[in-house]
Short mmCIF file of C-alpha atoms in Angstrom, two decimals:
data_model
loop_
_atom_site.label_atom_id
_atom_site.label_comp_id
_atom_site.label_asym_id
_atom_site.label_seq_id
_atom_site.Cartn_x
_atom_site.Cartn_y
_atom_site.Cartn_z
CA UNK A 1 90.76 26.70 -232.55
CA UNK A 2 89.13 24.63 -234.66
CA UNK A 3 87.27 21.50 -232.87
CA UNK A 4 89.00 18.28 -233.21
CA UNK A 5 87.54 16.08 -236.32
CA UNK A 6 85.09 13.53 -235.12
CA UNK A 7 86.57 9.85 -234.83
CA UNK A 8 86.59 8.06 -237.89
CA UNK A 9 83.66 5.33 -239.06
CA UNK A 10 84.45 1.73 -239.11
CA UNK A 11 82.45 1.89 -242.51
CA UNK A 12 82.82 4.68 -245.17
CA UNK A 13 80.09 4.83 -247.62
CA UNK A 14 81.90 7.30 -249.84
CA UNK A 15 84.50 4.67 -251.19
CA UNK A 16 83.39 3.48 -254.74
CA UNK A 17 82.14 -0.23 -254.96
CA UNK A 18 83.76 -2.46 -257.88
CA UNK A 19 81.28 -1.72 -260.89
CA UNK A 20 81.75 0.37 -263.43
CA UNK A 21 79.31 3.06 -264.50
CA UNK A 22 77.38 3.45 -267.76
CA UNK A 23 75.41 6.61 -268.16
CA UNK A 24 72.90 7.56 -271.00
CA UNK A 25 69.33 9.80 -270.92
CA UNK A 26 65.75 9.14 -272.15
CA UNK A 27 63.27 11.70 -273.13
CA UNK A 28 59.66 10.08 -273.03
CA UNK A 29 56.32 11.87 -274.20
CA UNK A 30 56.00 15.34 -271.91
CA UNK A 31 52.71 14.89 -269.42
CA UNK A 32 50.09 17.32 -268.19
CA UNK A 33 49.66 17.48 -264.81
CA UNK A 34 46.18 18.83 -262.32
CA UNK A 35 46.29 22.99 -262.32
CA UNK A 36 48.81 23.43 -264.87
CA UNK A 37 48.16 24.55 -268.05
CA UNK A 38 51.71 23.68 -270.26
CA UNK A 39 52.87 19.80 -270.01
CA UNK A 40 55.64 18.72 -268.05
CA UNK A 41 58.91 17.23 -269.52
CA UNK A 42 59.67 13.53 -268.70
CA UNK A 43 63.32 13.55 -269.26
CA UNK A 44 65.77 12.00 -266.79
CA UNK A 45 69.80 11.13 -267.28
CA UNK A 46 70.51 7.29 -266.24
CA UNK A 47 73.64 5.93 -264.28
CA UNK A 48 74.19 2.49 -263.77
CA UNK A 49 76.18 -0.07 -263.03
CA UNK A 50 77.85 -2.15 -265.70
CA UNK A 51 77.62 -5.62 -265.65
CA UNK A 52 76.23 -6.23 -262.23
CA UNK A 53 73.78 -9.38 -261.41
CA UNK A 54 70.07 -10.11 -260.81
CA UNK A 55 67.96 -7.12 -259.95
CA UNK A 56 69.46 -3.41 -258.55
CA UNK A 57 68.03 -1.02 -256.03
CA UNK A 58 66.77 1.98 -257.89
CA UNK A 59 67.72 5.26 -256.79
CA UNK A 60 65.80 8.26 -257.98
CA UNK A 61 67.06 11.88 -257.59
CA UNK A 62 64.88 15.20 -257.95
CA UNK A 63 66.20 18.76 -258.16
CA UNK A 64 64.47 21.88 -256.83
CA UNK A 65 63.31 25.13 -257.86
CA UNK A 66 65.90 27.00 -259.71
CA UNK A 67 65.73 28.88 -263.30
CA UNK A 68 64.80 26.95 -266.07
CA UNK A 69 65.80 28.35 -269.14
CA UNK A 70 69.10 30.27 -270.49
CA UNK A 71 70.73 31.31 -273.46
CA UNK A 72 74.54 31.43 -272.85
CA UNK A 73 75.23 34.38 -270.20
CA UNK A 74 72.51 36.56 -271.29
CA UNK A 75 69.38 37.10 -269.01
CA UNK A 76 66.26 35.43 -270.89
CA UNK A 77 62.51 35.44 -269.97
CA UNK A 78 61.89 32.65 -267.32
CA UNK A 79 58.46 31.35 -268.45
CA UNK A 80 57.44 27.73 -269.75
CA UNK A 81 58.03 26.09 -272.15
CA UNK A 82 61.30 28.28 -273.17
CA UNK A 83 61.04 30.53 -275.35
CA UNK A 84 62.67 29.91 -278.97
CA UNK A 85 66.49 30.54 -278.78
CA UNK A 86 66.95 29.34 -275.18
CA UNK A 87 67.44 25.95 -273.85
CA UNK A 88 65.78 24.47 -270.69
CA UNK A 89 69.33 24.19 -267.64
CA UNK A 90 70.26 20.76 -267.38
CA UNK A 91 69.32 20.70 -263.52
CA UNK A 92 68.59 17.25 -263.84
CA UNK A 93 72.49 16.64 -264.52
CA UNK A 94 73.54 17.98 -261.74
CA UNK A 95 74.24 14.61 -259.33
CA UNK A 96 76.08 13.04 -261.43
CA UNK A 97 79.06 12.56 -258.78
CA UNK A 98 76.35 11.08 -255.97
CA UNK A 99 74.95 9.02 -258.84
CA UNK A 100 78.15 7.34 -260.33
CA UNK A 101 79.32 6.56 -256.47
CA UNK A 102 75.46 4.42 -256.00
CA UNK A 103 76.01 2.98 -259.71
CA UNK A 104 79.80 2.06 -258.47
CA UNK A 105 77.98 0.72 -255.71
CA UNK A 106 75.14 -1.39 -257.43
CA UNK A 107 71.94 0.94 -257.49
CA UNK A 108 70.23 1.89 -260.75
CA UNK A 109 69.99 6.04 -260.68
CA UNK A 110 67.70 8.08 -262.38
CA UNK A 111 67.88 12.09 -261.81
CA UNK A 112 64.76 13.58 -263.53
CA UNK A 113 64.18 17.00 -265.21
CA UNK A 114 61.61 19.26 -263.55
CA UNK A 115 61.69 22.45 -265.31
CA UNK A 116 57.79 22.18 -266.43
CA UNK A 117 57.02 22.36 -262.61
CA UNK A 118 59.71 25.10 -261.92
CA UNK A 119 58.00 27.27 -264.50
CA UNK A 120 54.34 26.83 -263.43
CA UNK A 121 54.54 25.99 -259.93
CA UNK A 122 54.37 29.75 -258.30
CA UNK A 123 51.02 29.81 -257.94
CA UNK A 124 50.10 26.53 -256.38
CA UNK A 125 49.06 26.32 -252.76
CA UNK A 126 51.77 23.94 -252.04
CA UNK A 127 54.25 25.40 -254.13
CA UNK A 128 54.42 22.26 -256.69
CA UNK A 129 54.89 19.62 -253.76
CA UNK A 130 52.00 17.88 -255.35
CA UNK A 131 52.90 17.89 -259.17
CA UNK A 132 56.34 16.97 -258.13
CA UNK A 133 55.17 14.04 -256.21
CA UNK A 134 53.00 12.74 -259.49
CA UNK A 135 55.93 13.82 -261.93
CA UNK A 136 58.34 11.01 -259.47
CA UNK A 137 55.52 8.91 -259.41
CA UNK A 138 55.01 8.79 -263.21
CA UNK A 139 58.89 7.85 -263.38
CA UNK A 140 58.74 5.27 -261.00
CA UNK A 141 55.45 3.42 -263.09
CA UNK A 142 57.74 3.67 -266.09
CA UNK A 143 60.54 1.53 -264.20
CA UNK A 144 58.01 -0.84 -263.11
CA UNK A 145 57.09 -1.46 -266.73
CA UNK A 146 60.40 -1.72 -267.32
CA UNK A 147 61.14 -3.97 -264.92
CA UNK A 148 58.79 -6.31 -266.15
CA UNK A 149 57.13 -7.18 -269.65
CA UNK A 150 57.93 -3.93 -271.14
CA UNK A 151 61.32 -4.15 -271.20
CA UNK A 152 61.98 -4.62 -274.56
CA UNK A 153 60.37 -1.22 -275.51
CA UNK A 154 62.45 0.59 -272.63
CA UNK A 155 64.99 3.23 -273.60
CA UNK A 156 68.39 2.07 -274.64
CA UNK A 157 70.02 3.19 -271.52
CA UNK A 158 67.35 1.20 -269.24
CA UNK A 159 67.52 -1.79 -271.70
CA UNK A 160 71.50 -1.56 -270.89
CA UNK A 161 71.15 -1.11 -267.49
CA UNK A 162 70.55 -4.23 -264.75
CA UNK A 163 66.85 -4.64 -264.39
CA UNK A 164 65.28 -2.29 -261.69
CA UNK A 165 64.10 -3.78 -258.40
CA UNK A 166 60.98 -1.68 -257.49
CA UNK A 167 60.87 -3.19 -254.08
CA UNK A 168 64.21 -1.43 -253.24
CA UNK A 169 63.54 2.09 -254.24
CA UNK A 170 65.38 5.06 -252.42
CA UNK A 171 64.13 8.84 -253.10
CA UNK A 172 66.80 12.02 -253.06
CA UNK A 173 65.59 15.77 -253.35
CA UNK A 174 67.09 18.89 -253.12
CA UNK A 175 65.58 21.81 -252.09
CA UNK A 176 61.54 21.76 -253.12
CA UNK A 177 62.90 18.55 -254.74
CA UNK A 178 63.07 17.37 -251.18
CA UNK A 179 59.60 18.38 -250.65
CA UNK A 180 58.56 16.47 -253.47
CA UNK A 181 60.17 13.13 -252.75
CA UNK A 182 58.76 13.45 -249.15
CA UNK A 183 55.22 13.79 -250.67
CA UNK A 184 56.21 11.33 -253.24
CA UNK A 185 56.79 8.60 -250.54
CA UNK A 186 53.39 9.63 -248.39
CA UNK A 187 51.08 9.52 -251.88
CA UNK A 188 53.06 5.97 -252.48
CA UNK A 189 51.24 5.31 -248.95
CA UNK A 190 48.34 6.92 -249.34
CA UNK A 191 46.78 7.82 -252.48
CA UNK A 192 46.01 11.91 -252.77
CA UNK A 193 42.52 12.67 -253.81
CA UNK A 194 42.20 11.76 -257.61
CA UNK A 195 41.34 15.36 -259.08
CA UNK A 196 44.63 16.45 -257.53
CA UNK A 197 47.00 13.72 -258.75
CA UNK A 198 48.47 13.22 -261.77
CA UNK A 199 49.09 9.46 -261.60
CA UNK A 200 46.38 7.19 -261.21
CA UNK A 201 47.92 4.15 -261.53
CA UNK A 202 48.41 1.27 -259.11
CA UNK A 203 51.51 1.62 -256.63
CA UNK A 204 54.15 -0.75 -258.17
CA UNK A 205 57.40 -0.12 -255.36
CA UNK A 206 58.41 0.43 -251.92
CA UNK A 207 60.08 3.60 -250.80
CA UNK A 208 62.93 1.91 -248.17
CA UNK A 209 64.38 5.79 -247.03
CA UNK A 210 65.05 9.09 -248.72
CA UNK A 211 67.49 11.84 -248.04
CA UNK A 212 66.18 15.69 -248.54
CA UNK A 213 69.13 18.34 -248.73
CA UNK A 214 68.00 21.61 -247.75
CA UNK A 215 64.35 20.44 -248.43
CA UNK A 216 60.98 23.20 -247.97
CA UNK A 217 58.39 22.39 -245.56
CA UNK A 218 55.47 24.18 -247.26
CA UNK A 219 53.03 21.72 -246.76
CA UNK A 220 53.76 20.50 -243.13
CA UNK A 221 53.20 17.18 -244.17
CA UNK A 222 55.95 14.60 -243.24
CA UNK A 223 56.17 11.00 -243.36
CA UNK A 224 56.78 9.11 -240.35
CA UNK A 225 56.36 5.71 -241.94
CA UNK A 226 59.61 6.21 -244.00
CA UNK A 227 63.44 6.39 -242.99
CA UNK A 228 64.46 9.87 -243.86
CA UNK A 229 67.68 11.80 -243.52
CA UNK A 230 67.67 15.96 -244.44
CA UNK A 231 70.50 17.71 -244.74
CA UNK A 232 70.78 21.44 -243.66
CA UNK A 233 73.40 22.99 -244.88
CA UNK A 234 75.07 25.74 -242.37
CA UNK A 235 75.46 28.32 -245.23
CA UNK A 236 72.14 27.99 -246.80
CA UNK A 237 71.48 31.33 -248.45
CA UNK A 238 68.04 30.51 -250.15
CA UNK A 239 66.14 28.11 -247.79
CA UNK A 240 68.00 30.09 -244.72
CA UNK A 241 65.60 29.10 -241.95
CA UNK A 242 66.07 25.64 -242.36
CA UNK A 243 62.85 24.11 -242.26
CA UNK A 244 63.95 21.03 -243.01
CA UNK A 245 65.02 20.60 -239.32
CA UNK A 246 60.53 19.96 -239.11
CA UNK A 247 61.06 16.49 -241.02
CA UNK A 248 62.64 14.88 -237.85
CA UNK A 249 60.74 16.96 -235.29
CA UNK A 250 57.53 16.95 -236.73
CA UNK A 251 57.48 13.44 -237.31
CA UNK A 252 58.21 12.68 -233.50
CA UNK A 253 54.58 12.02 -232.09
CA UNK A 254 52.54 11.10 -235.34
CA UNK A 255 52.89 7.39 -235.33
CA UNK A 256 54.01 4.67 -233.89
CA UNK A 257 56.57 4.12 -236.47
CA UNK A 258 60.31 3.53 -235.76
CA UNK A 259 61.67 4.34 -239.09
CA UNK A 260 65.10 6.61 -238.14
CA UNK A 261 64.28 10.44 -238.75
CA UNK A 262 67.85 12.24 -239.03
CA UNK A 263 68.99 15.89 -239.37
CA UNK A 264 72.64 16.56 -240.60
CA UNK A 265 73.99 20.29 -240.17
CA UNK A 266 77.20 20.59 -242.94
CA UNK A 267 79.03 23.67 -241.53
CA UNK A 268 80.21 25.76 -244.58
CA UNK A 269 77.80 24.64 -247.08
CA UNK A 270 75.48 26.51 -248.96
CA UNK A 271 72.19 25.59 -250.52
CA UNK A 272 72.94 25.64 -254.68
CA UNK A 273 76.24 23.70 -254.77
CA UNK A 274 75.10 20.20 -253.85
CA UNK A 275 74.43 20.65 -257.82
CA UNK A 276 76.91 21.29 -260.20
CA UNK A 277 74.45 22.75 -262.64
CA UNK A 278 73.58 25.46 -260.00
CA UNK A 279 77.77 26.24 -259.33
CA UNK A 280 79.66 28.65 -261.17
CA UNK A 281 82.01 27.19 -262.75
CA UNK A 282 80.46 23.66 -263.27
CA UNK A 283 77.04 24.88 -264.25
CA UNK A 284 76.19 25.46 -268.40
CA UNK A 285 73.73 28.16 -267.07
CA UNK A 286 74.50 31.23 -265.66
CA UNK A 287 74.84 30.63 -261.77
CA UNK A 288 75.91 32.14 -258.45
CA UNK A 289 76.72 31.20 -254.23
CA UNK A 290 73.56 31.53 -252.51
CA UNK A 291 75.18 32.83 -249.37
CA UNK A 292 77.10 35.39 -250.81
CA UNK A 293 73.83 36.41 -253.14
CA UNK A 294 71.66 36.95 -249.97
CA UNK A 295 74.08 37.84 -246.91
CA UNK A 296 77.05 39.34 -248.82
CA UNK A 297 81.11 38.90 -248.14
CA UNK A 298 80.90 40.17 -244.31
CA UNK A 299 80.35 36.45 -242.48
CA UNK A 300 83.52 34.95 -241.10
CA UNK A 301 82.05 31.48 -241.49
CA UNK A 302 80.24 31.30 -244.70
CA UNK A 303 81.75 34.09 -246.92
CA UNK A 304 84.37 33.56 -249.53
CA UNK A 305 87.54 32.37 -248.69
CA UNK A 306 86.46 31.80 -244.85
CA UNK A 307 88.25 28.63 -242.94
CA UNK A 308 85.21 26.78 -242.57
CA UNK A 309 83.36 27.46 -246.05
CA UNK A 310 83.34 24.75 -248.03
CA UNK A 311 84.65 24.65 -251.94
CA UNK A 312 82.16 23.31 -254.16
CA UNK A 313 83.67 20.40 -254.99
CA UNK A 314 84.24 19.63 -251.25
CA UNK A 315 80.70 20.24 -250.77
CA UNK A 316 79.52 17.80 -253.91
CA UNK A 317 81.61 15.23 -252.13
CA UNK A 318 79.64 15.45 -248.96
CA UNK A 319 76.60 14.98 -250.82
CA UNK A 320 77.45 11.91 -252.67
CA UNK A 321 79.23 10.20 -249.66
CA UNK A 322 76.16 10.66 -247.13
CA UNK A 323 73.20 9.90 -249.82
CA UNK A 324 75.35 6.93 -250.26
CA UNK A 325 75.08 6.53 -246.43
CA UNK A 326 71.51 6.97 -246.20
CA UNK A 327 71.16 4.77 -249.25
CA UNK A 328 73.17 1.89 -247.57
CA UNK A 329 71.41 1.41 -244.10
CA UNK A 330 68.01 2.36 -245.71
CA UNK A 331 68.03 -0.20 -248.65
CA UNK A 332 70.81 -2.27 -247.62
CA UNK A 333 69.99 -2.37 -244.11
CA UNK A 334 74.07 -2.01 -243.38
CA UNK A 335 73.73 -0.77 -239.73
CA UNK A 336 77.28 -0.03 -239.73
CA UNK A 337 76.65 3.48 -241.31
CA UNK A 338 74.41 4.16 -238.90
CA UNK A 339 76.81 6.33 -236.53
CA UNK A 340 76.92 8.87 -239.65
CA UNK A 341 73.62 9.51 -238.79
CA UNK A 342 71.78 8.79 -235.74
CA UNK A 343 74.08 11.24 -233.34
CA UNK A 344 76.84 8.94 -232.23
CA UNK A 345 79.37 11.54 -233.72
CA UNK A 346 81.42 9.96 -236.44
CA UNK A 347 82.95 11.40 -239.85
CA UNK A 348 82.97 9.65 -243.31
CA UNK A 349 86.90 9.80 -244.19
CA UNK A 350 85.51 10.76 -248.15
CA UNK A 351 84.03 13.45 -246.61
CA UNK A 352 87.02 15.58 -245.23
CA UNK A 353 87.75 18.38 -243.97
CA UNK A 354 83.91 18.72 -244.12
CA UNK A 355 82.22 18.76 -240.25
CA UNK A 356 78.97 16.92 -240.27
CA UNK A 357 77.02 16.98 -237.35
CA UNK A 358 74.00 14.36 -237.15
CA UNK A 359 71.01 14.71 -234.74
CA UNK A 360 68.22 11.76 -234.80
CA UNK A 361 65.03 10.42 -233.78
CA UNK A 362 66.09 6.43 -233.71
CA UNK A 363 64.00 3.86 -233.47
CA UNK A 364 64.94 2.42 -230.43
CA UNK A 365 63.39 4.77 -228.01
CA UNK A 366 60.91 4.65 -225.34
CA UNK A 367 58.71 7.82 -224.45
CA UNK A 368 59.09 8.36 -221.15
CA UNK A 369 56.41 10.75 -220.13
CA UNK A 370 54.23 11.82 -223.09
CA UNK A 371 52.91 15.30 -222.37
CA UNK A 372 49.04 16.15 -221.97
CA UNK A 373 46.91 17.63 -220.17
CA UNK A 374 46.95 15.40 -217.53
CA UNK A 375 51.12 15.32 -216.89
CA UNK A 376 51.77 16.32 -213.24
CA UNK A 377 54.86 18.78 -212.62
CA UNK A 378 56.77 20.47 -210.09
CA UNK A 379 60.13 23.09 -209.85
CA UNK A 380 60.35 25.04 -213.23
CA UNK A 381 58.03 23.23 -215.63
CA UNK A 382 55.14 23.77 -217.33
CA UNK A 383 52.87 22.59 -219.94
CA UNK A 384 52.62 24.26 -223.12
CA UNK A 385 51.33 24.00 -226.65
CA UNK A 386 53.97 22.95 -228.87
CA UNK A 387 51.93 24.75 -231.81
CA UNK A 388 50.07 27.58 -231.09
CA UNK A 389 49.06 31.37 -231.36
CA UNK A 390 48.05 31.83 -227.90
CA UNK A 391 50.77 33.55 -226.30
CA UNK A 392 50.03 32.55 -222.83
CA UNK A 393 50.21 28.97 -223.93
CA UNK A 394 53.50 29.15 -226.21
CA UNK A 395 56.83 27.26 -225.22
CA UNK A 396 58.83 29.46 -226.33
CA UNK A 397 59.25 33.16 -225.78
CA UNK A 398 55.88 34.51 -226.97
CA UNK A 399 57.65 38.00 -227.20
CA UNK A 400 59.73 36.73 -229.91
CA UNK A 401 57.87 36.17 -232.99
CA UNK A 402 60.63 33.82 -234.36
CA UNK A 403 59.92 31.74 -231.36
CA UNK A 404 57.43 29.59 -232.06
CA UNK A 405 59.27 25.83 -232.42
CA UNK A 406 62.01 24.65 -230.47
CA UNK A 407 65.20 24.19 -232.58
CA UNK A 408 65.17 27.33 -234.62
CA UNK A 409 62.29 27.09 -237.16
CA UNK A 410 59.42 29.29 -237.16
CA UNK A 411 56.06 27.23 -237.42
CA UNK A 412 54.93 29.88 -240.56
CA UNK A 413 51.79 28.75 -242.32
CA UNK A 414 51.06 26.19 -239.59
CA UNK A 415 47.29 25.75 -237.87
CA UNK A 416 47.36 25.65 -234.13
CA UNK A 417 47.06 22.15 -232.86
CA UNK A 418 45.78 22.20 -229.60
CA UNK A 419 46.38 18.45 -228.65
CA UNK A 420 50.43 18.60 -229.29
CA UNK A 421 51.55 19.86 -225.77
CA UNK A 422 55.44 19.82 -224.59
CA UNK A 423 56.84 20.51 -221.23
CA UNK A 424 58.82 23.75 -220.97
CA UNK A 425 61.88 23.38 -218.24
CA UNK A 426 64.01 26.20 -216.79
CA UNK A 427 65.91 26.88 -214.46
CA UNK A 428 68.31 29.40 -212.60
CA UNK A 429 70.24 27.57 -210.14
CA UNK A 430 72.23 23.90 -209.85
CA UNK A 431 70.79 21.00 -208.35
CA UNK A 432 67.45 22.48 -208.51
CA UNK A 433 64.72 19.47 -209.28
CA UNK A 434 62.72 19.21 -211.51
CA UNK A 435 59.59 16.51 -211.85
CA UNK A 436 57.28 15.90 -214.22
CA UNK A 437 55.13 12.78 -214.54
CA UNK A 438 52.38 11.15 -216.03
#
């Protein structure tokens, strides 16, 4: 039988706010990014609250890697710039539902296009994370200009929207866009080497938090100082090993920051359907169900028609609701939505019938024991290394090549970290004490 629904949270962030939304686009001159021979577009769709008073928080969305050129239903070459007779796939328009929800709640939202990066990141060592960070910050710099003296020269939709408050920035990224916005948050705190960076100006904004949907983790670079929520789609057939969990796990020992880092496991969600332009029946270009593409139709939980599989509309509503939850907590400081994100076990009725399970590293935690070489233990305990290629030091089963890290994510591409220890606990009988002491 299906488990009982979680109790409803006291506040539902999926409920629209009081503002009507206005929508428009801007298309600025393209930019040149390091190591990319072709220029990258500066295009975006803006959804903002009509007649909202004062300066409003700014939410920036970044899509991930997808096909980037199309002509009807034909197969066309995927090269950048798109060949004559083809058009760029408007992946940046795929989050309008979430943008409209946030706009109704008082946010200025902008979803930026990154096809020029998707068309050139195949050769980048970091799969384009630095380029995406540069693009995000180039857009934020424009919004900082438009919030000040340059407002009179801003695009029409920007002038029609309330002035953006760059001290209250929220970032959302999907797939490689998730890693891209995380890198942008990092680069906003600690500038990258100038030769690698496509943005050379001052940081005139503050990132208050971010939400990542099915993100990649090629660079192994989480940002412990910035609170985050990571959505892990339970039926992801693209980023199928769910490395987004590392945005939680890998931040644990990196700093003394008390920022919340949350993971949300969304049962029945695939990778693509969070973006309408990646969803069959909604997209202008050909698209597909990534779970079926990768695994076929034989899975009792995730195949088309399975009772636990979400429809595209249900999945997009989950995305919008939890994007709004993260923004409300991190930007507005509304602690009433935290139980949706911190493992308390509450649900947002707006996202029904989806089942969303949360786990978090919260700020109100005190380490009892930090494992190190001097740690003592007895019973079924042993000191081990979190990231190692040494079978004798591995925390998990060295005979299993995937067992390189707790949870379920292999540490592919990571270098050993000899000073990051853990204590592995094991027992075969009940009431057997295990003791660990500093």
